[in-house]
mmCIF file of C-alpha atoms in Angstrom:
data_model
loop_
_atom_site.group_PDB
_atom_site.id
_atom_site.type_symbol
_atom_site.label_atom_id
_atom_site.label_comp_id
_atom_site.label_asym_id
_atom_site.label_seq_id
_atom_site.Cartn_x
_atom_site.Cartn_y
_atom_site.Cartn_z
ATOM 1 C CA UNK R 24 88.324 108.284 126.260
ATOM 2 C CA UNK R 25 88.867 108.448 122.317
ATOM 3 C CA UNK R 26 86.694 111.504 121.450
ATOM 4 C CA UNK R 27 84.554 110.341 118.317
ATOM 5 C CA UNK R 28 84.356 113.592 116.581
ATOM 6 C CA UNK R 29 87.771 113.946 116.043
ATOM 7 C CA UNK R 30 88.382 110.332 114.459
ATOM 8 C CA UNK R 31 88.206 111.029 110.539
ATOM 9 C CA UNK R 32 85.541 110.229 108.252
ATOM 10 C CA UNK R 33 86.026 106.744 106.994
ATOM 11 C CA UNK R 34 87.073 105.132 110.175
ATOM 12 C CA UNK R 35 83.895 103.358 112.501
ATOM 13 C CA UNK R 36 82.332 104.903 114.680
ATOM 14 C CA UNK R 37 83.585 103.463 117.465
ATOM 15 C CA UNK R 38 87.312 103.411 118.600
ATOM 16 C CA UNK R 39 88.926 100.802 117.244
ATOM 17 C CA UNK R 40 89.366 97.761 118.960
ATOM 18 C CA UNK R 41 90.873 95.680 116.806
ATOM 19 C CA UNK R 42 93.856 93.397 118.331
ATOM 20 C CA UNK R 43 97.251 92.902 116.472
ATOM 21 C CA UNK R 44 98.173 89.526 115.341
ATOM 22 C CA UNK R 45 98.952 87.762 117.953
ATOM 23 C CA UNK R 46 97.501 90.050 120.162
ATOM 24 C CA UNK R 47 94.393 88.599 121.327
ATOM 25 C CA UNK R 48 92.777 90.688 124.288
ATOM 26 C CA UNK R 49 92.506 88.673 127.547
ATOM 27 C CA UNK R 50 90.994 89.670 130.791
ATOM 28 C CA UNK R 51 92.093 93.213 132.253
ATOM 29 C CA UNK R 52 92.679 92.063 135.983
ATOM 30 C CA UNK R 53 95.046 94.301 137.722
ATOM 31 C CA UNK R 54 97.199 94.770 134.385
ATOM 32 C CA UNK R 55 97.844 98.676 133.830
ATOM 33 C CA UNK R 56 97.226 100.915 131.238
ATOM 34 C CA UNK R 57 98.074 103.151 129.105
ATOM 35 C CA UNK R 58 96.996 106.363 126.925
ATOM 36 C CA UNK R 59 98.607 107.394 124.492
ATOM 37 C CA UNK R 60 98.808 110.725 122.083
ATOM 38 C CA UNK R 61 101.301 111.968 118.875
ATOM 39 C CA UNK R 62 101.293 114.649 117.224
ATOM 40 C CA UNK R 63 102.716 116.481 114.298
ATOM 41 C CA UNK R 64 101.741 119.868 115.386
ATOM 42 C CA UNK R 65 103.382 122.107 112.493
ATOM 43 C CA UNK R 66 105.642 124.046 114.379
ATOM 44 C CA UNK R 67 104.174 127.466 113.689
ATOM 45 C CA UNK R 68 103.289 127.279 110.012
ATOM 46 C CA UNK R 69 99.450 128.641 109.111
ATOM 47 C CA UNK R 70 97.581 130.435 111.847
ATOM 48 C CA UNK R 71 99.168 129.438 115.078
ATOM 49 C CA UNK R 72 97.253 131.447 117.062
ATOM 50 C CA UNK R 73 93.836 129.569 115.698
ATOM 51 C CA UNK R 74 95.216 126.658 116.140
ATOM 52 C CA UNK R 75 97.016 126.258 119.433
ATOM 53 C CA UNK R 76 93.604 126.218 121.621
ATOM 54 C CA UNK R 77 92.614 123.996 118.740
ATOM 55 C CA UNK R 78 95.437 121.613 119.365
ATOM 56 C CA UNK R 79 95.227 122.230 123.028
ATOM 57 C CA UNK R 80 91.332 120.541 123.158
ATOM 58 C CA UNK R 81 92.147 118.414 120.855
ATOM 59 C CA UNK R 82 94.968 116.766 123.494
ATOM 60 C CA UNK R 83 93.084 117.485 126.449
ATOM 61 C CA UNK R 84 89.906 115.417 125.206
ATOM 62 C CA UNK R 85 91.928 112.047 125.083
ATOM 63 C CA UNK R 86 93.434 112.781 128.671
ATOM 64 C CA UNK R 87 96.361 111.188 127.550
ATOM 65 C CA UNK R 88 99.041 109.412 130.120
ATOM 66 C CA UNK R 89 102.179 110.250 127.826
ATOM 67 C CA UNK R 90 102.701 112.634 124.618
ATOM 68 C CA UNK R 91 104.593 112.774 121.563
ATOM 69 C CA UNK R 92 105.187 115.906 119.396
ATOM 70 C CA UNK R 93 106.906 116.573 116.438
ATOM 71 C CA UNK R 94 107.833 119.774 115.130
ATOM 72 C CA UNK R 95 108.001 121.542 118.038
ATOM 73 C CA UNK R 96 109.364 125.313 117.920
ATOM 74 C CA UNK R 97 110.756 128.085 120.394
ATOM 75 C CA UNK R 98 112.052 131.256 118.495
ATOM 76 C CA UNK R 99 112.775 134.148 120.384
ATOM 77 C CA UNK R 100 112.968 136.471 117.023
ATOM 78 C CA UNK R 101 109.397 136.024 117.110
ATOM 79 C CA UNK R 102 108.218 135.746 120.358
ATOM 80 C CA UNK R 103 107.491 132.327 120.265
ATOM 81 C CA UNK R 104 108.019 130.127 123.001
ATOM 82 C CA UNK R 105 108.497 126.454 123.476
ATOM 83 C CA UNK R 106 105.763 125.095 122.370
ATOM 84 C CA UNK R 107 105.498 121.999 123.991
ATOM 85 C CA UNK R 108 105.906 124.268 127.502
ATOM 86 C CA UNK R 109 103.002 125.790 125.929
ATOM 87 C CA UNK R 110 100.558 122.955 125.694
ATOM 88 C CA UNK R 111 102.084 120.968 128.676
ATOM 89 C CA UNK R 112 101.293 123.850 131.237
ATOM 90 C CA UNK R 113 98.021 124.370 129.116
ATOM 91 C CA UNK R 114 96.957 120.872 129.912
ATOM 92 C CA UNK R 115 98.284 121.104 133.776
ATOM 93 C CA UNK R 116 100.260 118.433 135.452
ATOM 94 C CA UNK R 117 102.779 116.844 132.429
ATOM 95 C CA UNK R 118 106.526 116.948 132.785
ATOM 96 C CA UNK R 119 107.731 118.010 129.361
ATOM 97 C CA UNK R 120 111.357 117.018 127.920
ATOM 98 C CA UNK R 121 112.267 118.126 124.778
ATOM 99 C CA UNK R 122 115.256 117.790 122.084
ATOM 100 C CA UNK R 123 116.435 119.872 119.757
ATOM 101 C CA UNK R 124 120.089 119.634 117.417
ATOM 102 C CA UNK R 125 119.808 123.348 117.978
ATOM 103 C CA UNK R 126 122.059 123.980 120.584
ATOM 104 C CA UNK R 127 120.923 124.875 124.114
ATOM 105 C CA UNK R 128 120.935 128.442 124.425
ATOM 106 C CA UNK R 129 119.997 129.156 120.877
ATOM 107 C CA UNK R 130 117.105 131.949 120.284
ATOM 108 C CA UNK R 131 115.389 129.430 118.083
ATOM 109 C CA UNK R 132 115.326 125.314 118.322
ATOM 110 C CA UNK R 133 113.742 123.222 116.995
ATOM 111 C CA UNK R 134 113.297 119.278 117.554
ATOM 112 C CA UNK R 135 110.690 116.872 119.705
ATOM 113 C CA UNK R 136 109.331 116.367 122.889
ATOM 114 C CA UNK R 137 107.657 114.323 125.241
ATOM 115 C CA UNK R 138 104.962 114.741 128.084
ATOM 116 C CA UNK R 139 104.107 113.049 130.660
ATOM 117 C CA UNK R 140 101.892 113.238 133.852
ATOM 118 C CA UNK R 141 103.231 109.615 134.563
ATOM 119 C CA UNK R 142 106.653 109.747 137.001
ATOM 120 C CA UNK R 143 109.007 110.156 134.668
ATOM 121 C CA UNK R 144 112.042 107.742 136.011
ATOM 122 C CA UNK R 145 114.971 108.605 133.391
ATOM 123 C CA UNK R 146 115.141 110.509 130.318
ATOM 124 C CA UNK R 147 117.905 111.468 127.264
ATOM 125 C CA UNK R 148 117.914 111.766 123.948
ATOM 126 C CA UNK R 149 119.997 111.349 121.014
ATOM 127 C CA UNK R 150 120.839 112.867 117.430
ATOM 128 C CA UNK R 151 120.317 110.460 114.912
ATOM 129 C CA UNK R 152 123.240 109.314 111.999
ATOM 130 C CA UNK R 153 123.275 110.549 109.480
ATOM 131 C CA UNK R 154 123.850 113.238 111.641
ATOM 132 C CA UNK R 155 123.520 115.241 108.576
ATOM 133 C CA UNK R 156 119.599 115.119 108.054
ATOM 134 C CA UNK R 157 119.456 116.677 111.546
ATOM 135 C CA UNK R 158 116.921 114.081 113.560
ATOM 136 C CA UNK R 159 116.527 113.017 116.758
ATOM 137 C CA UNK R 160 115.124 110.442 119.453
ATOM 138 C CA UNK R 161 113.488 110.904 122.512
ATOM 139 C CA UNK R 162 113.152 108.850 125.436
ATOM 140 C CA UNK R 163 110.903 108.697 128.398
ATOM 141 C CA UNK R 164 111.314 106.136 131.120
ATOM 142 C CA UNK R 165 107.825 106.313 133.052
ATOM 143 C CA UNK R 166 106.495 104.634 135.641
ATOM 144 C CA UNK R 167 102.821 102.555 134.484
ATOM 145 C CA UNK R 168 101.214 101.131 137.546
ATOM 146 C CA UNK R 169 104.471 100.866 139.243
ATOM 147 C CA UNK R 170 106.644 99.149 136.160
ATOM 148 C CA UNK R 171 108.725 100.716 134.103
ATOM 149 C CA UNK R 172 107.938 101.266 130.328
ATOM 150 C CA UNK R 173 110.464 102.947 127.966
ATOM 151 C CA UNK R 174 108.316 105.553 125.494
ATOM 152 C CA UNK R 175 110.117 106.923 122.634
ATOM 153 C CA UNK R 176 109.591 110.050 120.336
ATOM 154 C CA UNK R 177 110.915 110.642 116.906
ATOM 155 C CA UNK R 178 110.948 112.067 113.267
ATOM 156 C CA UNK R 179 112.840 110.885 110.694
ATOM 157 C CA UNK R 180 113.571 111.488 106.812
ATOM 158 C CA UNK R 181 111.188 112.866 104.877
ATOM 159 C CA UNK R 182 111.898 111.769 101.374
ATOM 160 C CA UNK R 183 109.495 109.185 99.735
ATOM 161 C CA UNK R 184 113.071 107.770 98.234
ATOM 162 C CA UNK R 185 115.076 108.022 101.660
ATOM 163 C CA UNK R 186 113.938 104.746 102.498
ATOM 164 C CA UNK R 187 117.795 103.934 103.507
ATOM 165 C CA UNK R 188 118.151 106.339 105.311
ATOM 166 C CA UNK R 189 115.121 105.790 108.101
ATOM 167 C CA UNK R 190 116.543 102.221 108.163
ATOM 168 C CA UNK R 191 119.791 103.894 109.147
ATOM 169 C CA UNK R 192 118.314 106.578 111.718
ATOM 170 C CA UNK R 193 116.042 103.507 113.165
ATOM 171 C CA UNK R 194 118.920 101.168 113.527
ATOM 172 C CA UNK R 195 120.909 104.027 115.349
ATOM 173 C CA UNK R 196 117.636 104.717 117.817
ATOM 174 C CA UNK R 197 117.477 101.050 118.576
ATOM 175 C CA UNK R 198 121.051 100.511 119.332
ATOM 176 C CA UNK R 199 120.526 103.428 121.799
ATOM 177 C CA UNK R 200 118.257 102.238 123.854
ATOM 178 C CA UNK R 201 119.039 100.046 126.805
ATOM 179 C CA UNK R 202 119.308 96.775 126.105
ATOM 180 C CA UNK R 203 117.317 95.620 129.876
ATOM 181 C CA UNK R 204 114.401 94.064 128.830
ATOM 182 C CA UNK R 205 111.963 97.427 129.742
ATOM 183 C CA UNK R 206 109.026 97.441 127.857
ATOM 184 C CA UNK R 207 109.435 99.288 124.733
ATOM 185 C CA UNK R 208 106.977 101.831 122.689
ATOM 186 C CA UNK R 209 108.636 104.063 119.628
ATOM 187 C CA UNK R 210 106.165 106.832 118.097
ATOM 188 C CA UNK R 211 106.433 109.752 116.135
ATOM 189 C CA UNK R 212 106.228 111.089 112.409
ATOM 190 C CA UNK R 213 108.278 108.578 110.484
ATOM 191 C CA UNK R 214 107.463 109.990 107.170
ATOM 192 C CA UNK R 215 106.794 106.490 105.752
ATOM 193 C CA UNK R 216 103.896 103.993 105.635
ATOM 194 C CA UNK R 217 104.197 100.857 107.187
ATOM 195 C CA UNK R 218 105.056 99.235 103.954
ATOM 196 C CA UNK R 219 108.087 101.079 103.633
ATOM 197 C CA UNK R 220 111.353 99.416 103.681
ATOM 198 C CA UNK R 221 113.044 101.742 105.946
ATOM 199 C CA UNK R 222 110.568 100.784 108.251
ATOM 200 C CA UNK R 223 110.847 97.434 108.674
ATOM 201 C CA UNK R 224 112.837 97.606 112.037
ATOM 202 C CA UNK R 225 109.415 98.106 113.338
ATOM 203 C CA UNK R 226 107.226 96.498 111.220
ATOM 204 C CA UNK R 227 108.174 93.008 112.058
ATOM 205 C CA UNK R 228 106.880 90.320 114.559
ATOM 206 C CA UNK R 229 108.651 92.246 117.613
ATOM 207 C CA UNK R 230 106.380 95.513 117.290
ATOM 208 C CA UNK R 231 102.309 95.921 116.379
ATOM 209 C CA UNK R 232 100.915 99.288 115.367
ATOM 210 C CA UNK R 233 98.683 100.850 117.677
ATOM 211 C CA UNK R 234 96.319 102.299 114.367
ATOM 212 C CA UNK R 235 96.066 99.043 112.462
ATOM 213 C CA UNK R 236 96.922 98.872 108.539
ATOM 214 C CA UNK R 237 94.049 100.356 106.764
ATOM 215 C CA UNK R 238 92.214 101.659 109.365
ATOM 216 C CA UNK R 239 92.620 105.314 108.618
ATOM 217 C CA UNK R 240 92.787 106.859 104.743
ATOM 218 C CA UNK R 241 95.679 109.264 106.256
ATOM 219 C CA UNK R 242 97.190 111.289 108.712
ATOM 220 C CA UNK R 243 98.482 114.240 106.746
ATOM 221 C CA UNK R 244 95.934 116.469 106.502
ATOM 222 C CA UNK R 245 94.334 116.715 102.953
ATOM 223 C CA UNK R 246 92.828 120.020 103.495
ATOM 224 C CA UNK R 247 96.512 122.029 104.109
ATOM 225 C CA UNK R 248 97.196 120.374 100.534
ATOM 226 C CA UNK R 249 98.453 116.541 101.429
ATOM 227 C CA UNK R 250 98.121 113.821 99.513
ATOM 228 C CA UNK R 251 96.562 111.079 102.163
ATOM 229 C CA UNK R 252 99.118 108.822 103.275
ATOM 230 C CA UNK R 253 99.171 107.389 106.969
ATOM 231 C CA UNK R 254 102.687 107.932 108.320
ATOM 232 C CA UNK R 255 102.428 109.000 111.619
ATOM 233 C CA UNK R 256 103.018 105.985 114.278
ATOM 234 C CA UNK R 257 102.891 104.229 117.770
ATOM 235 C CA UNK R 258 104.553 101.162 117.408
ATOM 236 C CA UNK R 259 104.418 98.736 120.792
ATOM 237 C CA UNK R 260 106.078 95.756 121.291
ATOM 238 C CA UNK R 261 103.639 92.491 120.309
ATOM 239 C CA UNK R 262 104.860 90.116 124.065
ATOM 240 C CA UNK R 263 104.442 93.779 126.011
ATOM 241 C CA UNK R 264 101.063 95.236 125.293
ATOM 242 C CA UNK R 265 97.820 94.927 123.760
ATOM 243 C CA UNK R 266 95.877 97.295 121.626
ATOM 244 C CA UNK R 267 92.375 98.658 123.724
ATOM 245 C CA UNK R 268 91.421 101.054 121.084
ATOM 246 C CA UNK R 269 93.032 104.034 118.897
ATOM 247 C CA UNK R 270 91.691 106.743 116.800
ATOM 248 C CA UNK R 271 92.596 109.681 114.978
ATOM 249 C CA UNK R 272 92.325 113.566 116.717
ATOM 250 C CA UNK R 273 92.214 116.549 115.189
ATOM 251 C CA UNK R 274 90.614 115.715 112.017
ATOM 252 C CA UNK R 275 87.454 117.495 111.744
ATOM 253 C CA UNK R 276 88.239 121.151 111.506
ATOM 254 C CA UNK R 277 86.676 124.343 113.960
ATOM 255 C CA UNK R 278 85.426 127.372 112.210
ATOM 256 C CA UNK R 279 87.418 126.256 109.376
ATOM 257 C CA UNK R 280 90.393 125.412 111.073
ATOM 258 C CA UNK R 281 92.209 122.212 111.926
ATOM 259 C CA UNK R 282 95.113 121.777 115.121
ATOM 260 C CA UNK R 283 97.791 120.979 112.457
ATOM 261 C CA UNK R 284 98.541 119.569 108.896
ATOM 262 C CA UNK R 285 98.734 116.305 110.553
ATOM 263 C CA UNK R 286 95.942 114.558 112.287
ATOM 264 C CA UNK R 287 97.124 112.929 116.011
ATOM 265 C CA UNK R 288 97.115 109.270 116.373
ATOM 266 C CA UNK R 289 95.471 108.631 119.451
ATOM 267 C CA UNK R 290 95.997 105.040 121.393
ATOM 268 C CA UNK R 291 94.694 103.118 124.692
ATOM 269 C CA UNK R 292 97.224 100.359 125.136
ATOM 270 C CA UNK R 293 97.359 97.322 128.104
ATOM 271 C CA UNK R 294 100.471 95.716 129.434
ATOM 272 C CA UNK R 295 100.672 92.123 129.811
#
């Protein structure tokens, strides 16, 4: 499913494959799975007519169950719109919800959004404190083989020195979410490496990273002028799921031309 000529030079050859600690794979049997995509896509900064079909391919060529964007922009002043409506009817058959702390009814929003061609059971969302750095939280409930997994999208602060205040927006996601024992994955662009302390919410024994420490040199794109730094996310919980394989998408460019100035992270998971 992972498409290896999008996964950036550096990383094998193969998807990875490699299991979290504690995390060892066991037999499939009838245990369900589940692909994953998120994306940065750079609202529409650069060429966003090159890239949309870019990103579009890039997407369709993982055949992902559920997706994450960030950056996601409808503006009626310039004829833009939504673009997550844009790729989800694109792709054909994904329910798309999105959040913005525009208001409803604005000519231009911004925010997040999920799709899904997996029954989508419940969904809300939530703007983040500190209410002023403007973030938000998505969340899908979706049906996987008949059980109910909770999927969450976000983007937080984007200071290297706001540390405090993605501990903050994190600890106000989590206490959001129902407490009910559903299986939990939280993704997005959290502006941080693992390592950071604002982080560490979700870099403790309860989640695993789909995209294992060091197995990508970034995902901000060094060619729109990034320095490499891998901060874009699918965090699963360790007792839930098991890592099949992830990758990066989007990372070798077309005529010149990459999808965004962030490469996807791309990610097979397993339930237990």
């Amino acid at each position: 499913m992972i498409d290896r000529r999008m996964i950036l030079a550096g990383l094998a050859a193969a998807p990875l494959a490699v299991p979290a600690a504690g995390c060892a794979t066991a037999p499939a049997g009838n245990r369900a799975g589940l692909s994953l995509v998120c994306f940065n896509i750079w609202h529409n900064q650069g060429d966003w007519t090159a890239r949309q079909p870019l990103l579009i391919e890039a997407i369709r060529a993982q055949a992902p169950d559920v997706i994450a964007l960030q950056e996601v922009l409808e503006d009626a002043a310039v004829g833009l719109p939504n673009q997550a409506r844009t790729i989800a009817d694109a792709l054909g058959g994904y329910e798309m919800h999105f959040v913005s702390t525009d208001p409803e009814g604005a000519p231009r929003r911004y925010g997040n959004a999920i799709l899904s061609r997996l029954p989508v059971l419940a969904h809300d969302s939530r703007k983040l404190e500190p209410l002023d750095d403007f973030r938000t939280a998505i969340r899908a409930r979706i049906s996987v083989g008949g059980r109910a997994v909770d999927i969450v999208n976000t983007h937080l602060a984007w200071q290297p020195d706001q540390a405090a205040v993605r501990a903050e927006q994190i600890a106000d996601l989590m206490a959001w979410l129902p407490q009910d024992g559903t299986p939990l994955i939280v993704m997005g662009d959290f502006n941080a490496a693992q390592e950071d302390a604002g982080l560490t919410a979700l870099t403790g024994t309860r989640f695993f990273s789909a995209l294992p420490r060091g197995a990508a040199a970034t995902t901000l794109n060094p060619a729109k002028g990034h320095a490499p730094r891998v901060i874009d996310h699918i965090f699963a919980e360790s007792d839930r799921f098991e890592r099949v394989d992830a990758a990066l998408l989007g990372a070798s460019p077309v005529d010149g031309e990459h999808p965004s100035d962030h490469f996807g992270v791309a990610a097979r998971l397993r339930l237990r």
